[in-house]
Amino acid sequence: MDMLTQALVDGLLTGGLYALIGMGMTLIMGVMGIINLAHGQMMVVAMYVTFVLFHYLGIDPYITLFISMPSLFLLGIFVQRFLLNPLMKVESILPENQVLMTVGIGMVLTEIMRFIFSSNYQTVRTSYSDLTWFIGDISLGAPFVFAFLMAALLTVLLFLFLIKTDLGRSIRAVAQDKEAAQLMGIDSEKIKVITMGLGAALVAAAGTMLMPVYYLYPDMGGAFTRKAFVVTILGGLGSTVGAILGGITLGLAESLGSTYIGQAYDDMVGLIMFILVLLFLPGGFKRLTKV
Amino acid sequence: VAFLKRHASALVFLALLVAFPLVVGNPYYQNLMIMVLMWVAIGSGWNIIAGYTGQVSFGDAAFFGTGAYVAGLLAFKLGVSPWWGLALGPLFAVLIAFPFGWICFRLRGAYFALATLALNEVMRHIATIWESLTNGMVGITITQTFVSKIPYYYIALAIAVLSIVSVQLLERSKWGYYFVTIREDQDAAESLGIDTHYYKMISLCIAAALTGVAGALYMNYMGFIDPREVFSLHDISIMAILVGIVGGVSTVYGPAVGAFIMVAVSELFRTGGFGVLDHIAETSGLAWIQVLTDYIKEAHVLGFGILVIVVILFLPNGVVGDWHILKRRVFGDKLEAA
């Protein structure tokens, strides 16, 4: 029983982070209509930003959030402005050229990281990395709790931003109907640039929060891109509420999978869920919640 | 005679390729040409599913690796000649493609693309974890049949010609038109009574079969495989995409041109400009050039990434597809004068 509760708690906490990663992707998906296959790689860039700041300047990883998020925001803006928006004007037979472009960007980001930092595993060890709290027999890793709370806070802020501000409304308008939004005087190119920046900043937050408890190497981005993808499929394409549910579901499934089946299979669990959802619930949780 | 006339340049080129190993005896160049011919088959397979049918695949390595492992396991476990892999490899690749397509063709566009990427990873995991069958990370070693490269060259050439001819036949067939219709507008195709799910499946199975043959050839030629190599995302799946888009999507000869360019580019990186950089570093004695050379030798994935970006931005339909634009840019003045 304790093992089950422990697995559930662990899954819930990691799920919060997955939700954060998935939300960035689903936001980009909603507005751009494309899937960002450089998402995990952007997260790795953010993690290296945190690593450098911690290692050379001794800044606490959580404080580096104020640097990693804006720098990834800028990276997202650059990518969208100079690499993805120009593709609108390119005439190509291949329909998926924007997605291919994000693959290329992901490869370049990974290799640049490898050039600078080599393929070695890096870690950020802080005083609280191993800190655990106990509730009965259930252990709670402090960094995981912080990460979960931060994910929840950012989710609330994102919702307030999307619902209350003009810019947020414009983003939702472009996601709903691009032509109509343009007729209302919204510069959809600009909205796309901002959305990409936001998505990158969200995934940067996830990366930085993961840093105290996770190791870091250039190739890890691909695995997280796949996780983000599974989260968006589980949640339903373009749905932010769905992404939260999807993230927590994936977190729980992975944690239960590695507890009861075996550590080596935790990548497979996500894929099996993905196939089950496609078979039995095409459209994801969005179908159930109608949000 | 009409047939000869229509395909004159292709036949001349084929004759050159047949003569190649007889003229060039250097095994290094023969090896490169075998690789080019193998990539023609893989690129053609990718071109059918992605170029003509518009379902971009990031998981060609899944089929390539299946073909390679089937050929390898035939010799390794059953003691049968690995050349049976040329027949059974594609069969098993299709057996993988069939259920995968059945489920994942519910997804469209980018989501299908990512599903193929996931298939790629799952196949690699299976090949790594299932040690009793696949030998895990240790890989499989078999004895090669021939010492000389020439027999491999002609088998590779036959496979490459087979794949080009099948793309050519497909392009003018009813199926080919259905594929293009699905790419251009799936809903319209559906409304015209085309069973899009069925035809996407056919397209995927043909692509998987061609890629599986190439995989079986690779096993026979190399004599050694491991999961990291034949299920590699960068070196197989992404390379297949590059072969397709550099050469030109939905053109018959695009993958052939693309295969040639891509093998040349990756070799250029691997050898540091065919040894030219090494030579410069040695003769000039400058330490920084040596450091740069070592970096470049490691950088082929970075080079591929940059190539993806540049090609998509400036040459979206590949060398063959955008030939008229290229020609105008390079020979622009001459054409206008004429």
mmCIF file of N, CA and C in Angstrom, chain A residues 29 35 37 83 86-87 90-97 99-101 103-105 107-108 111 115 226 229 233 237 264-265 267-268 271 274-275 278-279, chain B residues 50 54 56 58 103 106-107 109-111 114-115 117-118 121-122 125 129 183 238 241 245 249-250 295 299 301-302 304-306 308-309 312-313 316-317:
data_model
loop_
_atom_site.group_PDB
_atom_site.id
_atom_site.type_symbol
_atom_site.label_atom_id
_atom_site.label_comp_id
_atom_site.label_asym_id
_atom_site.label_seq_id
_atom_site.Cartn_x
_atom_site.Cartn_y
_atom_site.Cartn_z
ATOM 1 N N MET A 29 1.265 24.904 -30.370
ATOM 2 C CA MET A 29 0.407 24.128 -31.268
ATOM 3 C C MET A 29 -0.868 24.890 -31.593
ATOM 4 N N ILE A 35 3.737 21.544 -34.522
ATOM 5 C CA ILE A 35 4.284 20.959 -33.316
ATOM 6 C C ILE A 35 5.768 21.316 -33.279
ATOM 7 N N LEU A 37 9.180 20.517 -32.526
ATOM 8 C CA LEU A 37 10.024 19.367 -32.199
ATOM 9 C C LEU A 37 11.368 19.775 -31.609
ATOM 10 N N LEU A 83 13.345 32.229 -38.478
ATOM 11 C CA LEU A 83 13.393 30.914 -39.110
ATOM 12 C C LEU A 83 12.017 30.370 -39.477
ATOM 13 N N PRO A 86 9.479 33.294 -41.866
ATOM 14 C CA PRO A 86 9.800 33.394 -43.300
ATOM 15 C C PRO A 86 9.294 32.197 -44.110
ATOM 16 N N LEU A 87 9.102 31.057 -43.441
ATOM 17 C CA LEU A 87 8.655 29.868 -44.169
ATOM 18 C C LEU A 87 7.254 30.021 -44.745
ATOM 19 N N VAL A 90 7.552 30.791 -48.290
ATOM 20 C CA VAL A 90 8.243 29.837 -49.150
ATOM 21 C C VAL A 90 7.237 28.866 -49.752
ATOM 22 N N GLU A 91 7.316 28.675 -51.048
ATOM 23 C CA GLU A 91 6.405 27.724 -51.677
ATOM 24 C C GLU A 91 7.049 26.348 -51.704
ATOM 25 N N SER A 92 6.422 25.409 -51.012
ATOM 26 C CA SER A 92 7.011 24.078 -50.912
ATOM 27 C C SER A 92 5.940 23.029 -51.131
ATOM 28 N N ILE A 93 6.348 21.927 -51.766
ATOM 29 C CA ILE A 93 5.417 20.821 -51.958
ATOM 30 C C ILE A 93 5.149 20.145 -50.630
ATOM 31 N N LEU A 94 6.219 20.027 -49.852
ATOM 32 C CA LEU A 94 6.137 19.294 -48.603
ATOM 33 C C LEU A 94 5.345 20.107 -47.577
ATOM 34 N N PRO A 95 4.235 19.544 -47.068
ATOM 35 C CA PRO A 95 3.408 20.339 -46.167
ATOM 36 C C PRO A 95 4.046 20.563 -44.794
ATOM 37 N N GLU A 96 4.909 19.654 -44.378
ATOM 38 C CA GLU A 96 5.385 19.706 -42.994
ATOM 39 C C GLU A 96 6.716 20.428 -42.865
ATOM 40 N N ASN A 97 6.984 21.395 -43.765
ATOM 41 C CA ASN A 97 8.343 21.949 -43.728
ATOM 42 C C ASN A 97 8.642 22.728 -42.456
ATOM 43 N N VAL A 99 7.667 21.881 -39.450
ATOM 44 C CA VAL A 99 8.020 20.890 -38.431
ATOM 45 C C VAL A 99 9.446 20.399 -38.658
ATOM 46 N N LEU A 100 9.764 20.143 -39.933
ATOM 47 C CA LEU A 100 11.136 19.738 -40.263
ATOM 48 C C LEU A 100 12.121 20.799 -39.817
ATOM 49 N N MET A 101 11.720 22.052 -39.997
ATOM 50 C CA MET A 101 12.579 23.153 -39.577
ATOM 51 C C MET A 101 12.851 23.072 -38.078
ATOM 52 N N VAL A 103 12.903 20.459 -36.307
ATOM 53 C CA VAL A 103 13.845 19.351 -36.087
ATOM 54 C C VAL A 103 15.273 19.828 -36.320
ATOM 55 N N GLY A 104 15.460 20.568 -37.420
ATOM 56 C CA GLY A 104 16.786 21.110 -37.716
ATOM 57 C C GLY A 104 17.277 22.007 -36.591
ATOM 58 N N ILE A 105 16.376 22.865 -36.090
ATOM 59 C CA ILE A 105 16.749 23.771 -34.996
ATOM 60 C C ILE A 105 17.153 22.967 -33.771
ATOM 61 N N MET A 107 18.396 19.957 -33.668
ATOM 62 C CA MET A 107 19.711 19.342 -33.879
ATOM 63 C C MET A 107 20.815 20.363 -33.654
ATOM 64 N N VAL A 108 20.619 21.566 -34.213
ATOM 65 C CA VAL A 108 21.655 22.594 -34.080
ATOM 66 C C VAL A 108 21.838 22.962 -32.607
ATOM 67 N N GLU A 111 23.745 20.183 -30.782
ATOM 68 C CA GLU A 111 25.162 20.087 -31.141
ATOM 69 C C GLU A 111 25.956 21.274 -30.621
ATOM 70 N N PHE A 115 29.179 21.093 -28.287
ATOM 71 C CA PHE A 115 30.431 21.784 -28.584
ATOM 72 C C PHE A 115 30.953 22.516 -27.359
ATOM 73 N N ARG A 226 9.579 14.142 -26.753
ATOM 74 C CA ARG A 226 8.600 13.056 -26.864
ATOM 75 C C ARG A 226 7.603 13.078 -25.716
ATOM 76 N N PHE A 229 5.134 15.719 -26.318
ATOM 77 C CA PHE A 229 4.227 15.288 -27.369
ATOM 78 C C PHE A 229 3.150 14.364 -26.810
ATOM 79 N N ILE A 233 -0.912 14.988 -26.761
ATOM 80 C CA ILE A 233 -1.862 14.033 -27.339
ATOM 81 C C ILE A 233 -2.860 13.578 -26.272
ATOM 82 N N LEU A 237 -5.215 18.222 -28.569
ATOM 83 C CA LEU A 237 -4.378 19.215 -29.217
ATOM 84 C C LEU A 237 -4.838 20.630 -28.910
ATOM 85 N N ALA A 264 13.690 0.220 -16.856
ATOM 86 C CA ALA A 264 14.084 0.313 -18.261
ATOM 87 C C ALA A 264 12.899 0.634 -19.170
ATOM 88 N N TYR A 265 11.693 0.428 -18.648
ATOM 89 C CA TYR A 265 10.528 0.546 -19.532
ATOM 90 C C TYR A 265 9.827 1.897 -19.444
ATOM 91 N N ASP A 267 10.226 4.774 -20.661
ATOM 92 C CA ASP A 267 9.971 5.460 -21.918
ATOM 93 C C ASP A 267 8.832 4.794 -22.690
ATOM 94 N N MET A 268 8.759 3.476 -22.554
ATOM 95 C CA MET A 268 7.746 2.719 -23.278
ATOM 96 C C MET A 268 6.349 3.004 -22.735
ATOM 97 N N LEU A 271 4.581 5.709 -24.460
ATOM 98 C CA LEU A 271 4.151 5.358 -25.808
ATOM 99 C C LEU A 271 2.927 4.459 -25.790
ATOM 100 N N PHE A 274 0.024 6.487 -25.131
ATOM 101 C CA PHE A 274 -0.263 7.272 -26.319
ATOM 102 C C PHE A 274 -1.095 6.451 -27.315
ATOM 103 N N ILE A 275 -0.716 5.178 -27.482
ATOM 104 C CA ILE A 275 -1.462 4.326 -28.411
ATOM 105 C C ILE A 275 -2.857 4.032 -27.860
ATOM 106 N N LEU A 278 -5.042 7.000 -28.433
ATOM 107 C CA LEU A 278 -5.425 7.101 -29.839
ATOM 108 C C LEU A 278 -6.528 6.118 -30.186
ATOM 109 N N LEU A 279 -6.444 4.914 -29.591
ATOM 110 C CA LEU A 279 -7.417 3.892 -29.934
ATOM 111 C C LEU A 279 -8.768 4.161 -29.286
ATOM 112 N N ALA B 50 6.488 10.293 -47.738
ATOM 113 C CA ALA B 50 6.496 11.704 -47.346
ATOM 114 C C ALA B 50 6.319 12.629 -48.537
ATOM 115 N N GLY B 54 2.666 12.763 -48.601
ATOM 116 C CA GLY B 54 2.616 13.899 -47.683
ATOM 117 C C GLY B 54 2.581 13.531 -46.215
ATOM 118 N N VAL B 56 4.883 12.876 -43.496
ATOM 119 C CA VAL B 56 6.320 12.939 -43.203
ATOM 120 C C VAL B 56 6.689 11.919 -42.132
ATOM 121 N N PHE B 58 9.533 10.326 -39.581
ATOM 122 C CA PHE B 58 10.795 10.525 -38.880
ATOM 123 C C PHE B 58 11.329 9.195 -38.386
ATOM 124 N N ILE B 103 -2.947 2.112 -36.631
ATOM 125 C CA ILE B 103 -3.282 2.937 -35.472
ATOM 126 C C ILE B 103 -2.962 4.404 -35.738
ATOM 127 N N ARG B 106 -4.554 7.650 -37.869
ATOM 128 C CA ARG B 106 -5.609 8.526 -37.360
ATOM 129 C C ARG B 106 -5.053 9.916 -37.129
ATOM 130 N N LEU B 107 -3.731 9.980 -36.962
ATOM 131 C CA LEU B 107 -3.080 11.261 -36.734
ATOM 132 C C LEU B 107 -2.772 11.893 -38.069
ATOM 133 N N GLY B 109 -0.515 14.925 -40.272
ATOM 134 C CA GLY B 109 0.604 15.861 -40.359
ATOM 135 C C GLY B 109 1.661 15.640 -39.301
ATOM 136 N N ALA B 110 1.902 16.711 -38.534
ATOM 137 C CA ALA B 110 3.011 16.696 -37.587
ATOM 138 C C ALA B 110 2.837 15.616 -36.534
ATOM 139 N N TYR B 111 1.589 15.304 -36.184
ATOM 140 C CA TYR B 111 1.374 14.311 -35.135
ATOM 141 C C TYR B 111 1.733 12.917 -35.621
ATOM 142 N N LEU B 114 5.504 12.705 -35.462
ATOM 143 C CA LEU B 114 6.065 12.405 -34.155
ATOM 144 C C LEU B 114 5.806 10.965 -33.737
ATOM 145 N N ALA B 115 4.691 10.413 -34.202
ATOM 146 C CA ALA B 115 4.413 9.012 -33.893
ATOM 147 C C ALA B 115 5.475 8.117 -34.528
ATOM 148 N N LEU B 117 8.484 8.997 -35.100
ATOM 149 C CA LEU B 117 9.685 9.196 -34.294
ATOM 150 C C LEU B 117 9.639 8.289 -33.062
ATOM 151 N N ALA B 118 8.451 8.200 -32.463
ATOM 152 C CA ALA B 118 8.298 7.339 -31.298
ATOM 153 C C ALA B 118 8.524 5.878 -31.675
ATOM 154 N N GLU B 121 12.128 5.121 -31.689
ATOM 155 C CA GLU B 121 12.708 4.946 -30.356
ATOM 156 C C GLU B 121 12.305 3.606 -29.757
ATOM 157 N N VAL B 122 11.031 3.227 -29.946
ATOM 158 C CA VAL B 122 10.558 1.966 -29.369
ATOM 159 C C VAL B 122 11.318 0.791 -29.968
ATOM 160 N N HIS B 125 14.651 0.614 -28.405
ATOM 161 C CA HIS B 125 14.562 0.078 -27.044
ATOM 162 C C HIS B 125 14.388 -1.436 -27.074
ATOM 163 N N ILE B 129 16.774 -4.023 -25.267
ATOM 164 C CA ILE B 129 16.336 -4.736 -24.064
ATOM 165 C C ILE B 129 16.230 -6.244 -24.295
ATOM 166 N N ARG B 183 -2.003 14.012 -50.283
ATOM 167 C CA ARG B 183 -1.072 15.027 -49.808
ATOM 168 C C ARG B 183 -1.672 16.428 -49.961
ATOM 169 N N ILE B 238 16.940 10.890 -39.877
ATOM 170 C CA ILE B 238 17.112 12.276 -40.309
ATOM 171 C C ILE B 238 17.858 12.314 -41.644
ATOM 172 N N ILE B 241 15.461 11.800 -44.382
ATOM 173 C CA ILE B 241 14.710 13.018 -44.680
ATOM 174 C C ILE B 241 15.563 13.959 -45.511
ATOM 175 N N ILE B 245 14.747 15.659 -49.026
ATOM 176 C CA ILE B 245 14.485 17.082 -49.279
ATOM 177 C C ILE B 245 15.620 17.767 -50.023
ATOM 178 N N VAL B 249 11.605 16.619 -53.046
ATOM 179 C CA VAL B 249 10.485 15.753 -52.706
ATOM 180 C C VAL B 249 9.587 15.563 -53.916
ATOM 181 N N SER B 250 8.978 14.406 -53.970
ATOM 182 C CA SER B 250 8.084 13.969 -55.043
ATOM 183 C C SER B 250 8.649 14.230 -56.436
ATOM 184 N N TYR B 295 37.294 19.460 -34.475
ATOM 185 C CA TYR B 295 35.903 19.846 -34.244
ATOM 186 C C TYR B 295 35.034 19.461 -35.436
ATOM 187 N N ALA B 299 31.471 17.161 -36.186
ATOM 188 C CA ALA B 299 30.332 18.070 -36.288
ATOM 189 C C ALA B 299 29.329 17.681 -37.352
ATOM 190 N N VAL B 301 26.572 16.058 -37.339
ATOM 191 C CA VAL B 301 25.167 16.260 -36.987
ATOM 192 C C VAL B 301 24.817 17.745 -37.008
ATOM 193 N N LEU B 302 25.737 18.572 -36.496
ATOM 194 C CA LEU B 302 25.527 20.022 -36.562
ATOM 195 C C LEU B 302 25.382 20.455 -38.017
ATOM 196 N N PHE B 304 24.357 18.657 -40.519
ATOM 197 C CA PHE B 304 23.060 18.205 -41.016
ATOM 198 C C PHE B 304 21.955 19.160 -40.560
ATOM 199 N N GLY B 305 22.021 19.567 -39.290
ATOM 200 C CA GLY B 305 20.997 20.474 -38.759
ATOM 201 C C GLY B 305 20.970 21.774 -39.530
ATOM 202 N N ILE B 306 22.157 22.349 -39.752
ATOM 203 C CA ILE B 306 22.229 23.614 -40.488
ATOM 204 C C ILE B 306 21.742 23.405 -41.917
ATOM 205 N N VAL B 308 19.508 21.251 -42.931
ATOM 206 C CA VAL B 308 18.042 21.190 -42.912
ATOM 207 C C VAL B 308 17.479 22.600 -42.983
ATOM 208 N N ILE B 309 17.999 23.487 -42.121
ATOM 209 C CA ILE B 309 17.470 24.846 -42.040
ATOM 210 C C ILE B 309 17.670 25.576 -43.366
ATOM 211 N N ILE B 312 15.472 24.082 -46.297
ATOM 212 C CA ILE B 312 14.051 24.382 -46.197
ATOM 213 C C ILE B 312 13.788 25.846 -46.514
ATOM 214 N N LEU B 313 14.694 26.725 -46.066
ATOM 215 C CA LEU B 313 14.469 28.152 -46.293
ATOM 216 C C LEU B 313 14.685 28.544 -47.757
ATOM 217 N N PRO B 316 13.306 24.913 -51.021
ATOM 218 C CA PRO B 316 12.283 24.080 -50.399
ATOM 219 C C PRO B 316 11.925 22.830 -51.199
ATOM 220 N N ASN B 317 12.123 22.843 -52.495
ATOM 221 C CA ASN B 317 11.758 21.661 -53.271
ATOM 222 C C ASN B 317 12.970 20.870 -53.746
#
